[in-house]
Coordinates of C-alpha atoms and ligand atoms in Angstrom, one line a residue:
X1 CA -4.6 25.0 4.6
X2 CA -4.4 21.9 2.4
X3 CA -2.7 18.8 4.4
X4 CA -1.6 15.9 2.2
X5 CA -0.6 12.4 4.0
X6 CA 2.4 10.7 2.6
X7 CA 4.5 8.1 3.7
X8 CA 8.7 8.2 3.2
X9 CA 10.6 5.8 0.6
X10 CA 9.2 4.7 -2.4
X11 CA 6.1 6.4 -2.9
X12 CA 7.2 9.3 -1.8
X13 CA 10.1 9.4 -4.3
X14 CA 7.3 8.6 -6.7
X15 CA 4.7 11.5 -5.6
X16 CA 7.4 14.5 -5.4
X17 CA 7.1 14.5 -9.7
X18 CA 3.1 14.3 -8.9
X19 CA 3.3 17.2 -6.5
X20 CA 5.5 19.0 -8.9
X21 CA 2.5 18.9 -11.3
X22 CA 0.4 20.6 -9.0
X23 CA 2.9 23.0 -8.8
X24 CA 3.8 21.8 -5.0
X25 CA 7.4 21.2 -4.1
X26 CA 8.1 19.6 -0.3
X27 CA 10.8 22.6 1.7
X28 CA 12.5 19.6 3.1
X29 CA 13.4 15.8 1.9
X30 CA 11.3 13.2 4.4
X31 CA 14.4 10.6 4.5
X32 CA 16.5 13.0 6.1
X33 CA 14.7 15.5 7.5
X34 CA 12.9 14.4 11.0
X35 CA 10.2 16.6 10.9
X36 CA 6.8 15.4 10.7
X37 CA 5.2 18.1 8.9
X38 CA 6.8 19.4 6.2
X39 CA 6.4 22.8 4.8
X40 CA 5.6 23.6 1.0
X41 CA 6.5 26.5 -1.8
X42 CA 3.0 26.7 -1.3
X43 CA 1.7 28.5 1.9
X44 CA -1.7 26.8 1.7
X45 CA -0.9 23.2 1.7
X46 CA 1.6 21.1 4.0
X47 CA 2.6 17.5 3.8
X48 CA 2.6 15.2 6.8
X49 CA 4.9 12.0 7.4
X50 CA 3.1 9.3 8.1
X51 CA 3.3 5.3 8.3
X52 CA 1.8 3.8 5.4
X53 CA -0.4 1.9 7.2
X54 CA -1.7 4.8 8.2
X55 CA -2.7 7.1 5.5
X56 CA -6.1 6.1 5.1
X57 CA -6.9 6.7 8.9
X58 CA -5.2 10.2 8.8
X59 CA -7.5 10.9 5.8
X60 CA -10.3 9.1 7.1
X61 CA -10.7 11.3 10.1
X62 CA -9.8 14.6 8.1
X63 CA -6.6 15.0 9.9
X64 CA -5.0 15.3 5.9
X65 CA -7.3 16.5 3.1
X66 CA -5.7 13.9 0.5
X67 CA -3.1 11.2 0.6
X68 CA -1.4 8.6 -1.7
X69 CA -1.8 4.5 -0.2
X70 CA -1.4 1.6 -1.3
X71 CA -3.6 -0.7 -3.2
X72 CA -2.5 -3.0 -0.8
X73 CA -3.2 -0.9 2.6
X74 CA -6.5 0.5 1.3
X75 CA -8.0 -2.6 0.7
X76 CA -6.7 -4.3 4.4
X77 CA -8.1 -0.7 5.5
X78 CA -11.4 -1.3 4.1
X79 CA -11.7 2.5 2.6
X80 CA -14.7 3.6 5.4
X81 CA -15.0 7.8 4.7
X82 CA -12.4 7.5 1.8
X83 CA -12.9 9.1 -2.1
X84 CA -10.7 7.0 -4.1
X85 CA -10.8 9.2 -7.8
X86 CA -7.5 7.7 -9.1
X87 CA -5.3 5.1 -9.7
X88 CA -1.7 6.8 -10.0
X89 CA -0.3 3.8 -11.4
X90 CA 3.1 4.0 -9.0
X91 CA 4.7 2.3 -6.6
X92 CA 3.2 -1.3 -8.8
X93 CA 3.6 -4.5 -7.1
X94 CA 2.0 -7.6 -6.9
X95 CA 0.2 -9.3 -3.7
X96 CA 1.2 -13.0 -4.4
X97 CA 1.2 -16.2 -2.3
X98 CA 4.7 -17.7 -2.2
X99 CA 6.1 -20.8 0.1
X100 CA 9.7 -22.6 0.4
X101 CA 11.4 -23.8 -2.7
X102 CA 10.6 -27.2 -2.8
X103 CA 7.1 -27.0 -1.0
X104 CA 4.5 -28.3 -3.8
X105 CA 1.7 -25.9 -2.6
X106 CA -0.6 -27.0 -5.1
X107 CA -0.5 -30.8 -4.4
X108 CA -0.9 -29.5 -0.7
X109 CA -4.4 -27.5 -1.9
X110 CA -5.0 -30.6 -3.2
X111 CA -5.4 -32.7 -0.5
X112 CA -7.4 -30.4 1.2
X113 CA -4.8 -29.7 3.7
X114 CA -5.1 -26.9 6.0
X115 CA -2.2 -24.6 5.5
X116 CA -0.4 -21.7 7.7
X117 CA -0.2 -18.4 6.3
X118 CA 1.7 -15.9 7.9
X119 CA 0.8 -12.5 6.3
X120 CA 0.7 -8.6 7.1
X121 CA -2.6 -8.6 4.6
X122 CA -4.9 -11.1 6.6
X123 CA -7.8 -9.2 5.0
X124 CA -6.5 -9.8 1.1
X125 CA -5.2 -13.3 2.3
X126 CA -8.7 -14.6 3.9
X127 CA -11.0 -13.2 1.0
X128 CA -8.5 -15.1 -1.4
X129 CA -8.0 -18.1 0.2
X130 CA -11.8 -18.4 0.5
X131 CA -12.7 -17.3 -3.4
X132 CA -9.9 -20.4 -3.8
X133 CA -11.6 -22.9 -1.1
X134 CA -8.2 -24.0 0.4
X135 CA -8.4 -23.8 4.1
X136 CA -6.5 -21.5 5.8
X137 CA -4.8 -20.7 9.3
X138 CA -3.9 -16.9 9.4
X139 CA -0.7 -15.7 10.9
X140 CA -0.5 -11.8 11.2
X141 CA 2.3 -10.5 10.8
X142 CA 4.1 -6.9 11.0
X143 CA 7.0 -7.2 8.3
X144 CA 9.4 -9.8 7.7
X145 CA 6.8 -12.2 6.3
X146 CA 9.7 -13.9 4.4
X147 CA 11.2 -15.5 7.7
X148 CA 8.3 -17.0 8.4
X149 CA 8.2 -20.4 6.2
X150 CA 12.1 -20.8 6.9
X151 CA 11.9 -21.2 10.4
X152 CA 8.5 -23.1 10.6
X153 CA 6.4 -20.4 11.6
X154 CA 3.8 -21.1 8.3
X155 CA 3.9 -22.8 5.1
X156 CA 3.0 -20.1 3.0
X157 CA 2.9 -15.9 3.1
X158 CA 1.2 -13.7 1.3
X159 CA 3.3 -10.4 0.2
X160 CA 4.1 -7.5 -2.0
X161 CA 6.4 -8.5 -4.8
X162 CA 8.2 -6.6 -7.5
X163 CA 11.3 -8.0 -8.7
X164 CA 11.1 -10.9 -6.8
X165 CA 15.1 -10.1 -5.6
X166 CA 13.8 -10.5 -1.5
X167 CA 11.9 -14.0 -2.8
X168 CA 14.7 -15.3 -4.3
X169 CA 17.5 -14.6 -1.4
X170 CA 15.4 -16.1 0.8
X171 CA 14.8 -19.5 -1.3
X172 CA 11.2 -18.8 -1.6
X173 CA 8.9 -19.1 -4.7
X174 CA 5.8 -17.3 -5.5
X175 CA 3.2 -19.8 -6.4
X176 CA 0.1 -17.5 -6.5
X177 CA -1.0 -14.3 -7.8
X178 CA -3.6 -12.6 -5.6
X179 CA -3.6 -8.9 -6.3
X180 CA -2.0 -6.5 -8.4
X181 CA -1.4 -3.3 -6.4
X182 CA -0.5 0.6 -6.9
X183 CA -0.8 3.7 -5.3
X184 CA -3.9 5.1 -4.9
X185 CA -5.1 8.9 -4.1
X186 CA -7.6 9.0 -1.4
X187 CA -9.5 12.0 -0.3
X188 CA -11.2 12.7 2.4
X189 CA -14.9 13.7 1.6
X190 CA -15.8 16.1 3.4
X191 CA -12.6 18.0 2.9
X192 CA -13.5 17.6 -1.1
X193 CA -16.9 19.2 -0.4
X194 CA -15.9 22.1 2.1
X195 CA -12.3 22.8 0.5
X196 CA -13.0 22.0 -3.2
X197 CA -11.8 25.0 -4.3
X198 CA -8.2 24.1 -3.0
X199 CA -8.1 20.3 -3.2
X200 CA -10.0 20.0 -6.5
X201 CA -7.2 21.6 -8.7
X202 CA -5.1 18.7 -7.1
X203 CA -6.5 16.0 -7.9
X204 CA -6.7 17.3 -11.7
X205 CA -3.0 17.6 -11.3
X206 CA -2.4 14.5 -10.2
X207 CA -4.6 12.9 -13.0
X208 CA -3.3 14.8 -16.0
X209 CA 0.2 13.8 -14.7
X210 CA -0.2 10.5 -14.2
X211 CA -1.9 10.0 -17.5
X212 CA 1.0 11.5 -18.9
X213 CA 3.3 9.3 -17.3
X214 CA 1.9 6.1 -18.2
Ligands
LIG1 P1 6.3 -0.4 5.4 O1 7.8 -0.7 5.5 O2 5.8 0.7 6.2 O3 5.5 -1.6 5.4 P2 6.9 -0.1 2.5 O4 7.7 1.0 2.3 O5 7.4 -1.5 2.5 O6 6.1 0.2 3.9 O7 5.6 -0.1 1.6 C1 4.8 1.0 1.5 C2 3.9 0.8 0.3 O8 4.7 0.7 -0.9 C3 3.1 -0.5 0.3 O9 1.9 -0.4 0.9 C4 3.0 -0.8 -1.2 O10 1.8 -0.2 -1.7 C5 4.2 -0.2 -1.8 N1 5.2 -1.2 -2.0 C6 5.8 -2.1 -1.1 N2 6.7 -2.9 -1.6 C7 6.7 -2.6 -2.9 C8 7.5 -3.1 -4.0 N3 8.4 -4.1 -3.8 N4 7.4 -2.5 -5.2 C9 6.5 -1.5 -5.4 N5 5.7 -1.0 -4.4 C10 5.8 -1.5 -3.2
LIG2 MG1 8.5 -2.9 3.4

């Protein structure tokens, strides 16, 4: 049995052409369904539902063979017992610093003033802040990072953005780029060693189609 980690919403809706390619096709639709392992065409491999967060540990401990992350979440994950072979090149976003309209953040960094950051990626946020030299409270956060600078929590938050739609609504700016981000395919490696012959022919898969894609 073949156990893939995935995580419901956008990368999921991404993966299921991925999966398709490796001739996989999910008995059941994650965002309505609330089961948390979800059968396959395939009788040898299974997908399970997980937070997004939490791919990497599932895969990490072999508890899923593979699974598809985040840029974002491997690198605040640190990627310990993980085979990263490829970039998929969906779900894209960017991990950017952005503060209140109005707020000059760089006459701020200029002064050398110590700023509050509120931020789910404390990780990404510290190693940039320090490659930058501007000094740095952390604030960790869960979700919702864009409250924080409108009601005083922090000056600044670090966060995934695409459009820029959830910036804008909120009468922030993005003032910083700090990462680009896409999903990633992570293997566990001992399951690539003891179950090549199954999870091998997946990964291919997934590599031929995303190179098609994109
Ligand atoms: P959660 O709500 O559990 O934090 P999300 O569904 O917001 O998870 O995000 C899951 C993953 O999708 C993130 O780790 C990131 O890699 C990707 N992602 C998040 N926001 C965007 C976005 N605006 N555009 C593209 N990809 C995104
Ligand atoms: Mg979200």
């Amino acid at each position: 049995m073949i156990t893939i980690a995935l995580s419901k919403g956008r990368i999921f809706e991404e993966t299921v052409p991925l999966l398709a390619a490796a001739g996989i096709v999910p008995s059941e639709d994650p965002e309505s369904s609330r089961k948390l392992i979800l059968a396959t065409n395939r009788e040898d491999v299974r997908l399970v539902i997980v937070r997004a967060t939490d791919v990497p540990t599932y895969v990490q401990y072999g508890a899923a063979d593979l699974g598809i992350a985040g840029y974002d979440v491997l690198l605040e994950h640190g990627g310990v017992g993980l085979y990263q072979p490829l970039d998929l090149a969906i779900a894209k976003c960017r991990l950017m610093v952005a503060v209140r309209e109005g707020f000059d953040y760089f006459a701020a960094v200029k002064q050398g003033a110590r700023l509050r950051v509120a931020t789910k990626y404390v990780e990404s946020a510290r190693e940039h802040f320090a490659k930058k030299g501007v000094h740095v409270d952390l604030i960790k956060l869960y979700g919702s990072m864009e409250l924080a600078p409108l009601v005083g929590l922090a000056d600044a938050i670090v966060d995934l953005v695409s459009t820029g739609g959830t910036l804008l609504a909120n009468q922030l700016e993005a003032v910083e780029h700090v990462q680009d981000v896409s999903s990633r395919l992570v293997v566990n490696q001992a399951s690539l060693k003891l179950k090549r012959a199954g999870v091998q022919p997946i990964i291919d898969a997934f590599a031929s189609a995303s190179a098609h894609h994109h």
